[in-house]
CSV table of C-alpha atoms and ligand atoms in Angstrom, one decimal:
chain,number,residue,atom,x,y,z
A,1,MET,CA,272.5,41.2,-87.4
A,2,THR,CA,275.4,41.3,-89.9
A,3,ASP,CA,276.6,38.5,-92.3
A,4,ILE,CA,280.1,39.4,-91.5
A,5,LYS,CA,281.8,36.8,-93.9
A,6,SER,CA,279.9,38.3,-96.9
A,7,MET,CA,281.7,41.7,-96.3
A,8,THR,CA,284.9,42.6,-98.2
A,9,LEU,CA,287.9,43.7,-96.1
A,10,GLU,CA,287.2,47.3,-96.9
A,11,GLU,CA,283.6,47.0,-95.7
A,12,LEU,CA,284.5,45.2,-92.6
A,13,THR,CA,287.0,48.0,-91.8
A,14,ALA,CA,284.2,50.6,-92.2
A,15,TRP,CA,281.8,48.5,-90.2
A,16,LEU,CA,284.2,48.1,-87.3
A,17,LYS,CA,285.0,51.7,-87.3
A,18,ASP,CA,281.2,52.4,-86.9
A,19,GLN,CA,281.3,50.1,-83.9
A,20,GLY,CA,284.1,52.2,-82.4
A,21,GLU,CA,286.8,49.7,-83.1
A,22,PRO,CA,290.3,50.4,-84.7
A,23,ALA,CA,291.0,49.6,-88.3
A,24,PHE,CA,293.7,47.1,-87.7
A,25,ARG,CA,291.1,44.7,-86.0
A,26,ALA,CA,289.5,44.2,-89.5
A,27,LYS,CA,292.5,42.3,-91.0
A,28,GLN,CA,292.7,40.3,-87.8
A,29,ILE,CA,289.1,39.2,-88.0
A,30,PHE,CA,289.3,38.7,-91.7
A,31,HIS,CA,292.1,36.2,-91.3
A,32,TRP,CA,290.2,34.3,-88.7
A,33,LEU,CA,287.2,34.1,-91.0
A,34,TYR,CA,289.4,32.6,-93.7
A,35,ARG,CA,290.8,30.1,-91.3
A,36,GLY,CA,287.4,28.6,-91.0
A,37,VAL,CA,286.3,29.5,-87.5
A,38,SER,CA,282.7,28.6,-86.5
A,39,SER,CA,282.3,31.1,-83.8
A,40,PHE,CA,283.7,34.5,-82.7
A,41,ASP,CA,284.9,32.8,-79.5
A,42,GLU,CA,287.6,30.9,-81.5
A,43,MET,CA,289.2,34.3,-82.4
A,44,THR,CA,291.5,34.0,-79.4
A,45,ASP,CA,293.7,37.1,-80.1
A,46,LEU,CA,290.6,39.3,-79.7
A,47,SER,CA,289.6,40.6,-76.1
A,48,LYS,CA,286.7,38.7,-74.6
A,49,ALA,CA,284.7,42.0,-74.7
A,50,LEU,CA,285.2,42.3,-78.5
A,51,ARG,CA,284.3,38.6,-79.2
A,52,GLU,CA,281.1,39.2,-77.2
A,53,LYS,CA,280.3,42.4,-79.1
A,54,LEU,CA,280.8,40.6,-82.4
A,55,ASP,CA,278.6,37.8,-81.3
A,56,SER,CA,275.8,40.3,-80.5
A,57,LEU,CA,276.1,42.2,-83.8
A,58,ALA,CA,277.1,39.6,-86.4
A,59,PHE,CA,276.7,35.9,-87.3
A,60,LEU,CA,278.6,33.1,-89.0
A,61,THR,CA,277.0,30.5,-91.0
A,62,PRO,CA,279.6,27.5,-91.2
A,63,PRO,CA,278.1,24.5,-93.2
A,64,GLN,CA,278.1,21.0,-91.7
A,65,VAL,CA,279.0,17.9,-93.7
A,66,ALA,CA,275.7,16.1,-94.2
A,67,ARG,CA,277.1,13.5,-96.4
A,68,LYS,CA,280.5,12.8,-98.1
A,69,GLN,CA,281.2,10.4,-100.9
A,70,VAL,CA,284.8,9.5,-101.7
A,71,SER,CA,285.6,7.9,-105.1
A,72,ARG,CA,287.8,4.8,-104.8
A,73,LEU,CA,288.8,5.3,-108.5
A,74,ASP,CA,290.2,8.8,-108.6
A,75,GLY,CA,289.8,10.4,-105.2
A,76,THR,CA,287.0,12.8,-106.2
A,77,ILE,CA,285.1,13.8,-103.2
A,78,LYS,CA,281.4,14.9,-103.2
A,79,TYR,CA,280.1,16.9,-100.3
A,80,LEU,CA,276.5,17.5,-99.3
A,81,TRP,CA,276.6,20.5,-97.1
A,82,GLU,CA,273.9,21.4,-94.6
A,83,LEU,CA,273.4,25.0,-94.3
A,84,SER,CA,272.4,27.0,-91.2
A,85,ASP,CA,268.7,26.9,-92.2
A,86,GLY,CA,268.7,23.1,-92.9
A,87,ASN,CA,268.9,23.4,-96.7
A,88,CYS,CA,271.5,21.4,-98.5
A,89,VAL,CA,273.9,22.1,-101.4
A,90,GLU,CA,276.6,20.1,-103.1
A,91,SER,CA,280.4,20.7,-103.9
A,92,VAL,CA,282.8,18.4,-105.6
A,93,LEU,CA,286.4,18.3,-105.2
A,94,MET,CA,288.2,17.0,-108.3
A,95,ARG,CA,291.9,16.2,-108.5
A,96,TYR,CA,293.6,17.1,-111.8
A,97,GLN,CA,297.3,17.2,-112.6
A,98,HIS,CA,297.1,21.0,-112.9
A,99,GLY,CA,295.8,21.3,-109.4
A,100,ASN,CA,292.7,20.7,-107.2
A,101,THR,CA,289.4,22.0,-108.4
A,102,VAL,CA,286.3,22.6,-106.5
A,103,CYS,CA,282.9,22.8,-108.2
A,104,ILE,CA,280.5,24.8,-106.0
A,105,SER,CA,276.8,25.7,-105.9
A,106,CYS,CA,275.3,29.1,-105.9
A,107,GLN,CA,271.7,28.4,-105.3
A,108,VAL,CA,269.5,25.9,-103.4
A,109,GLY,CA,267.9,24.2,-106.4
A,110,CYS,CA,267.5,25.9,-109.7
A,111,ARG,CA,264.6,27.3,-111.7
A,112,MET,CA,266.1,26.9,-115.1
A,113,GLY,CA,264.4,23.5,-115.8
A,114,CYS,CA,267.2,21.9,-117.9
A,115,ALA,CA,265.9,18.4,-118.9
A,116,PHE,CA,269.1,16.6,-118.1
A,117,CYS,CA,269.8,18.1,-114.6
A,118,ALA,CA,268.8,16.7,-111.2
A,119,SER,CA,269.3,20.0,-109.5
A,120,THR,CA,266.3,21.5,-111.0
A,121,LEU,CA,263.8,18.8,-110.3
A,122,ALA,CA,262.3,20.5,-107.2
A,123,GLY,CA,262.8,24.1,-108.5
A,124,LYS,CA,264.7,26.9,-106.7
A,125,VAL,CA,264.4,27.2,-103.0
A,126,ARG,CA,266.6,30.3,-102.5
A,127,ASP,CA,269.8,32.0,-103.5
A,128,LEU,CA,273.1,31.4,-101.6
A,129,THR,CA,274.9,34.2,-99.8
A,130,PRO,CA,278.5,35.1,-100.7
A,131,ALA,CA,279.6,33.6,-97.3
A,132,GLU,CA,277.8,30.2,-98.1
A,133,MET,CA,279.7,30.2,-101.5
A,134,ILE,CA,283.1,31.0,-100.0
A,135,ASP,CA,282.5,28.4,-97.3
A,136,GLN,CA,282.1,25.7,-99.8
A,137,VAL,CA,285.6,26.4,-101.1
A,138,LEU,CA,287.1,26.9,-97.6
A,139,PHE,CA,285.5,23.9,-95.9
A,140,THR,CA,286.3,21.6,-98.8
A,141,GLN,CA,289.8,22.6,-98.4
A,142,LEU,CA,289.8,22.2,-94.7
A,143,ASP,CA,288.0,18.9,-94.7
A,144,SER,CA,289.9,17.2,-97.4
A,145,GLY,CA,293.4,18.8,-96.7
A,146,ALA,CA,293.7,19.5,-100.5
A,147,PRO,CA,294.8,23.0,-101.3
A,148,ILE,CA,292.3,24.4,-103.9
A,149,SER,CA,293.7,26.2,-106.8
A,150,ASN,CA,290.7,26.3,-109.2
A,151,ILE,CA,287.0,27.0,-108.9
A,152,VAL,CA,284.2,26.1,-111.2
A,153,LEU,CA,280.8,27.6,-110.7
A,154,MET,CA,279.0,24.7,-112.1
A,155,GLY,CA,277.2,23.1,-109.2
A,156,ILE,CA,273.6,23.5,-108.2
A,157,GLY,CA,272.0,26.7,-109.5
A,158,GLU,CA,272.5,29.3,-112.3
A,159,PRO,CA,275.2,31.7,-111.3
A,160,LEU,CA,273.9,34.6,-113.4
A,161,ASP,CA,270.5,34.2,-111.8
A,162,ASN,CA,272.2,35.2,-108.5
A,163,PHE,CA,274.3,37.8,-110.2
A,164,GLU,CA,275.2,40.3,-107.3
A,165,THR,CA,276.0,37.6,-105.0
A,166,VAL,CA,278.3,35.8,-107.4
A,167,MET,CA,280.1,39.1,-108.2
A,168,ARG,CA,280.7,39.7,-104.5
A,169,PHE,CA,281.9,36.1,-104.2
A,170,LEU,CA,284.4,36.7,-107.0
A,171,THR,CA,285.8,39.7,-105.3
A,172,LEU,CA,286.1,37.9,-101.9
A,173,VAL,CA,287.7,34.7,-103.3
A,174,ASN,CA,290.1,36.7,-105.2
A,175,HIS,CA,291.2,38.9,-102.2
A,176,PRO,CA,294.9,38.4,-101.4
A,177,GLU,CA,294.1,38.5,-97.6
A,178,GLY,CA,291.6,35.7,-98.1
A,179,LEU,CA,291.7,32.6,-100.4
A,180,ASN,CA,293.6,34.6,-103.1
A,181,ILE,CA,292.4,32.5,-106.0
A,182,GLY,CA,293.1,34.4,-109.4
A,183,MET,CA,290.3,35.0,-111.9
A,184,ARG,CA,292.1,33.0,-114.5
A,185,HIS,CA,291.6,30.0,-112.2
A,186,ILE,CA,287.8,30.4,-112.0
A,187,SER,CA,285.2,29.3,-114.5
A,188,LEU,CA,281.6,30.4,-114.4
A,189,SER,CA,278.9,28.3,-116.2
A,190,THR,CA,275.6,29.8,-117.5
A,191,CYS,CA,272.7,28.3,-119.3
A,192,GLY,CA,272.7,31.4,-121.5
A,193,LEU,CA,271.0,34.4,-119.7
A,194,THR,CA,271.9,36.9,-122.4
A,195,GLU,CA,271.3,40.2,-120.5
A,196,GLN,CA,273.4,39.0,-117.6
A,197,ILE,CA,276.2,37.9,-120.0
A,198,ASP,CA,276.3,41.3,-121.4
A,199,LYS,CA,276.4,42.7,-117.9
A,200,LEU,CA,279.2,40.5,-116.9
A,201,ALA,CA,281.2,41.5,-119.9
A,202,GLN,CA,281.3,45.0,-118.6
A,203,TYR,CA,283.3,43.9,-115.6
A,204,GLY,CA,286.1,42.7,-118.0
A,205,LEU,CA,287.1,39.8,-115.6
A,206,GLN,CA,289.7,37.3,-116.7
A,207,LEU,CA,287.6,34.3,-115.7
A,208,THR,CA,286.5,31.7,-118.2
A,209,LEU,CA,282.9,31.9,-119.2
A,210,SER,CA,281.4,28.5,-120.0
A,211,VAL,CA,278.1,28.5,-122.0
A,212,SER,CA,276.0,25.4,-121.6
A,213,LEU,CA,274.9,25.1,-125.3
A,214,HIS,CA,273.9,21.5,-125.5
A,215,ALA,CA,272.2,21.9,-128.9
A,216,PRO,CA,272.9,23.9,-132.1
A,217,ASP,CA,269.2,24.4,-133.1
A,218,ASP,CA,266.2,26.0,-131.5
A,219,GLU,CA,263.9,23.0,-131.7
A,220,THR,CA,266.3,20.7,-129.8
A,221,ARG,CA,267.6,23.4,-127.4
A,222,SER,CA,264.1,24.6,-126.5
A,223,ARG,CA,263.1,20.9,-125.8
A,224,ILE,CA,266.0,20.3,-123.3
A,225,MET,CA,266.6,23.8,-122.1
A,226,PRO,CA,263.4,26.0,-121.4
A,227,VAL,CA,265.6,29.2,-121.2
A,228,ASN,CA,266.0,28.9,-125.0
A,229,ARG,CA,262.3,29.6,-125.7
A,230,SER,CA,262.7,33.2,-124.8
A,231,VAL,CA,266.2,33.7,-126.1
A,232,GLY,CA,267.0,31.4,-129.0
A,233,VAL,CA,270.4,30.1,-130.3
A,234,GLU,CA,271.0,33.0,-132.7
A,235,LYS,CA,270.6,35.7,-130.0
A,236,LEU,CA,272.8,33.6,-127.6
A,237,MET,CA,275.6,33.3,-130.1
A,238,ASP,CA,275.5,37.0,-130.9
A,239,THR,CA,275.7,37.7,-127.2
A,240,CYS,CA,278.7,35.3,-127.0
A,241,ARG,CA,280.4,37.2,-129.9
A,242,ARG,CA,280.0,40.5,-128.1
A,243,TYR,CA,281.3,39.0,-124.9
A,244,PHE,CA,284.5,37.9,-126.7
A,245,GLN,CA,284.8,41.3,-128.4
A,246,THR,CA,284.5,43.1,-125.0
A,247,THR,CA,286.6,40.9,-122.9
A,248,GLY,CA,289.0,39.2,-125.3
A,249,ARG,CA,288.2,35.9,-123.5
A,250,ARG,CA,287.6,32.8,-125.4
A,251,ILE,CA,284.3,31.1,-124.4
A,252,SER,CA,284.0,27.4,-123.6
A,253,TYR,CA,280.8,25.8,-124.9
A,254,GLU,CA,279.5,22.9,-122.9
A,255,TYR,CA,277.8,20.2,-124.8
A,256,ALA,CA,276.3,17.2,-122.9
A,257,MET,CA,276.0,14.3,-125.2
A,258,ILE,CA,272.4,12.9,-125.1
A,259,ASP,CA,271.5,9.7,-126.9
A,260,GLY,CA,269.4,10.4,-130.0
A,261,VAL,CA,268.7,14.0,-129.0
A,262,ASN,CA,271.7,16.2,-129.9
A,263,ASP,CA,274.3,13.8,-131.1
A,264,SER,CA,273.7,13.4,-134.9
A,265,ASP,CA,276.1,14.3,-137.7
A,266,ARG,CA,273.8,16.9,-138.8
A,267,GLN,CA,273.9,18.6,-135.4
A,268,ALA,CA,277.7,18.5,-135.4
A,269,ASP,CA,277.8,20.3,-138.7
A,270,LEU,CA,275.3,22.9,-137.3
A,271,LEU,CA,277.3,23.4,-134.2
A,272,ALA,CA,280.5,23.9,-136.3
A,273,GLY,CA,278.6,26.5,-138.4
A,274,LEU,CA,277.6,28.4,-135.3
A,275,LEU,CA,281.2,28.7,-134.1
A,276,LYS,CA,282.7,29.7,-137.5
A,277,GLY,CA,284.9,32.7,-137.2
A,278,MET,CA,284.5,32.9,-133.4
A,279,PRO,CA,287.4,31.8,-131.2
A,280,GLY,CA,285.9,29.3,-128.8
A,281,HIS,CA,286.3,25.7,-127.6
A,282,VAL,CA,283.7,22.8,-127.3
A,283,ASN,CA,283.7,20.7,-124.2
A,284,LEU,CA,281.8,17.4,-124.9
A,285,ILE,CA,280.3,16.0,-121.7
A,286,PRO,CA,279.6,12.3,-121.5
A,287,LEU,CA,276.1,12.5,-119.7
A,288,ASN,CA,275.7,11.0,-116.3
A,289,ASP,CA,272.9,8.6,-116.0
A,290,VAL,CA,270.2,10.3,-113.8
A,291,GLU,CA,267.8,7.7,-112.5
A,292,GLU,CA,264.7,10.0,-112.8
A,293,SER,CA,265.6,11.2,-116.3
A,294,PRO,CA,264.5,9.6,-119.6
A,295,LEU,CA,267.6,11.2,-121.3
A,296,LYS,CA,270.4,8.6,-121.6
A,297,PRO,CA,274.1,9.0,-122.4
A,298,SER,CA,275.1,9.1,-126.1
A,299,ARG,CA,277.2,6.4,-127.6
A,300,ARG,CA,278.5,8.7,-130.4
A,301,VAL,CA,280.8,11.0,-128.4
A,302,ALA,CA,284.0,10.0,-130.4
A,303,ALA,CA,282.2,10.2,-133.8
A,304,PHE,CA,280.7,13.7,-132.9
A,305,GLN,CA,284.1,14.9,-131.8
A,306,LYS,CA,285.8,13.7,-135.1
A,307,ARG,CA,283.1,15.4,-137.1
A,308,LEU,CA,283.6,18.7,-135.3
A,309,GLU,CA,287.4,18.4,-135.7
A,310,ARG,CA,287.1,17.9,-139.4
A,311,HIS,CA,285.3,21.3,-139.4
A,312,GLY,CA,288.3,22.8,-137.6
A,313,VAL,CA,286.6,23.2,-134.2
A,314,THR,CA,288.7,22.7,-131.1
A,315,VAL,CA,287.1,20.0,-129.0
A,316,THR,CA,287.8,18.2,-125.8
A,317,VAL,CA,285.9,15.4,-124.1
A,318,ARG,CA,285.5,15.9,-120.3
A,319,ARG,CA,287.1,13.2,-118.4
A,320,ARG,CA,284.5,11.4,-116.1
A,321,LEU,CA,285.6,11.8,-112.5
A,322,GLY,CA,283.9,10.1,-109.6
A,323,SER,CA,281.9,7.7,-111.8
A,324,ASP,CA,281.6,5.4,-108.8
A,325,ILE,CA,279.7,8.1,-106.7
A,326,ASP,CA,276.7,10.4,-107.3
A,327,ALA,CA,278.9,12.8,-109.3
A,328,SER,CA,276.2,14.3,-111.4
A,329,CYS,CA,275.1,17.7,-110.3
A,330,GLY,CA,272.1,17.6,-107.9
A,331,GLN,CA,272.0,13.7,-107.6
A,332,LEU,CA,273.3,13.6,-104.0
A,333,ARG,CA,270.9,16.3,-102.8
A,334,ARG,CA,267.9,14.6,-104.5
A,335,LYS,CA,268.9,11.3,-102.9
A,336,ALA,CA,269.1,12.8,-99.4
A,337,MET,CA,265.8,14.7,-99.9
A,338,ARG,CA,264.0,11.5,-100.9
A,339,GLU,CA,265.6,9.6,-97.9
A,340,THR,CA,264.7,12.3,-95.4
A,341,GLU,CA,261.1,12.9,-96.6
A,342,PRO,CA,259.4,10.5,-94.2
A,343,ARG,CA,261.5,11.9,-91.3
A,344,ARG,CA,260.6,15.5,-92.3
A,345,GLU,CA,256.9,14.6,-92.1
A,346,ARG,CA,257.5,13.2,-88.6
A,347,THR,CA,259.6,16.2,-87.5
A,348,GLY,CA,257.6,19.0,-89.1
A,349,GLY,CA,260.1,19.7,-91.9
A,350,ASP,CA,263.3,20.1,-89.9
A,351,SER,CA,265.9,18.2,-92.1
A,352,ARG,CA,268.6,18.9,-89.5
A,353,GLU,CA,267.1,16.0,-87.6
A,354,THR,CA,268.9,13.6,-90.0
A,355,GLY,CA,272.2,14.3,-88.4
A,356,ARG,CA,275.7,13.5,-90.0
A,357,LYS,CA,276.3,10.6,-92.4
A,358,GLU,CA,279.4,9.7,-94.3
A,359,ASP,CA,279.2,7.4,-97.3
A,360,GLU,CA,282.5,5.8,-98.3
A,361,GLN,CA,282.0,4.0,-101.6
A,362,PRO,CA,282.9,0.3,-101.8
B,401,SF4,S1,272.1,22.7,-115.8
B,401,SF4,FE1,272.5,24.5,-114.4
B,401,SF4,S2,271.0,26.1,-115.2
B,401,SF4,FE2,270.2,24.1,-116.0
B,401,SF4,S3,268.9,23.4,-114.4
B,401,SF4,FE3,270.9,22.5,-113.9
B,401,SF4,S4,271.7,23.9,-112.4
B,401,SF4,FE4,270.1,24.9,-113.5
């Protein structure tokens, strides 16, 4: 069976030709896929025979809304999607003045083990497919009615740990006959997989690379981000320098402010030293309070920002959206997993038994 929505228009054309169908059908089917149909039967301008043929050869994997939280404060919407195999991932719709942005997941869980992140607490279950990534954008748009103009790959999972899928997703989402979202409107976040950053640089894409730095020294970074134990800050920064030289694209460095861990004046000085002579931008992130985590939000965000600015570093502080909902990455999925555990035991592990729920926040 063929995962039809993970194919490019060109591949779909060739595949249909192999099935003895004319080329013009490909565009017709492609358009239906990006209208968010859930079955081939909804492709009403195709003959019944062709719809049945497609149904016997290919499959679609539309996600279901398992939970939905809407912020009363700023209209942020957090979706928990149930995938066709019962696993769940999250997406968040954020409304900015420059347009609507959706933050999407690329894996079910994550194996990177960052200490401040709820997504990694139960490890990685599997990679998402390109279609499952596309559908998070498409179905967020369809459900909310908000046209999406920007995408951030910053949800559950490490994008560069699912490299080929993410590359295919970027091709698909950028396609003029599909969602047509330009590369300059896409940000990809990585915890710092150096080999894959070098590989990505070779594509010369105009997207924004965000590197989750979170500490300027090996001791601290290795403590909160296990990936650093094999790479190290120096090697990561060398890779970032190469990325900039190859692509000409400024990197955004993400820095989650953690109380008493990475928020001292000394660490601000070290961070400024790392960025010296390298065009880049630091995004300070006020940490979300994750129930299970001993790491707490820093109270020194403004002082840290000032100190960096005195060194000439360009700094922004990320605006907290959806602070009245489970807006931190992986929190909603964890909550749902905990709540469905007794039911899973009863039903032999089929989380689909839980059905659809919708949480409107008070
Ligand atoms: S921060 Fe990103 S890379 Fe680190 S564990 Fe969470 S999802 Fe994985």
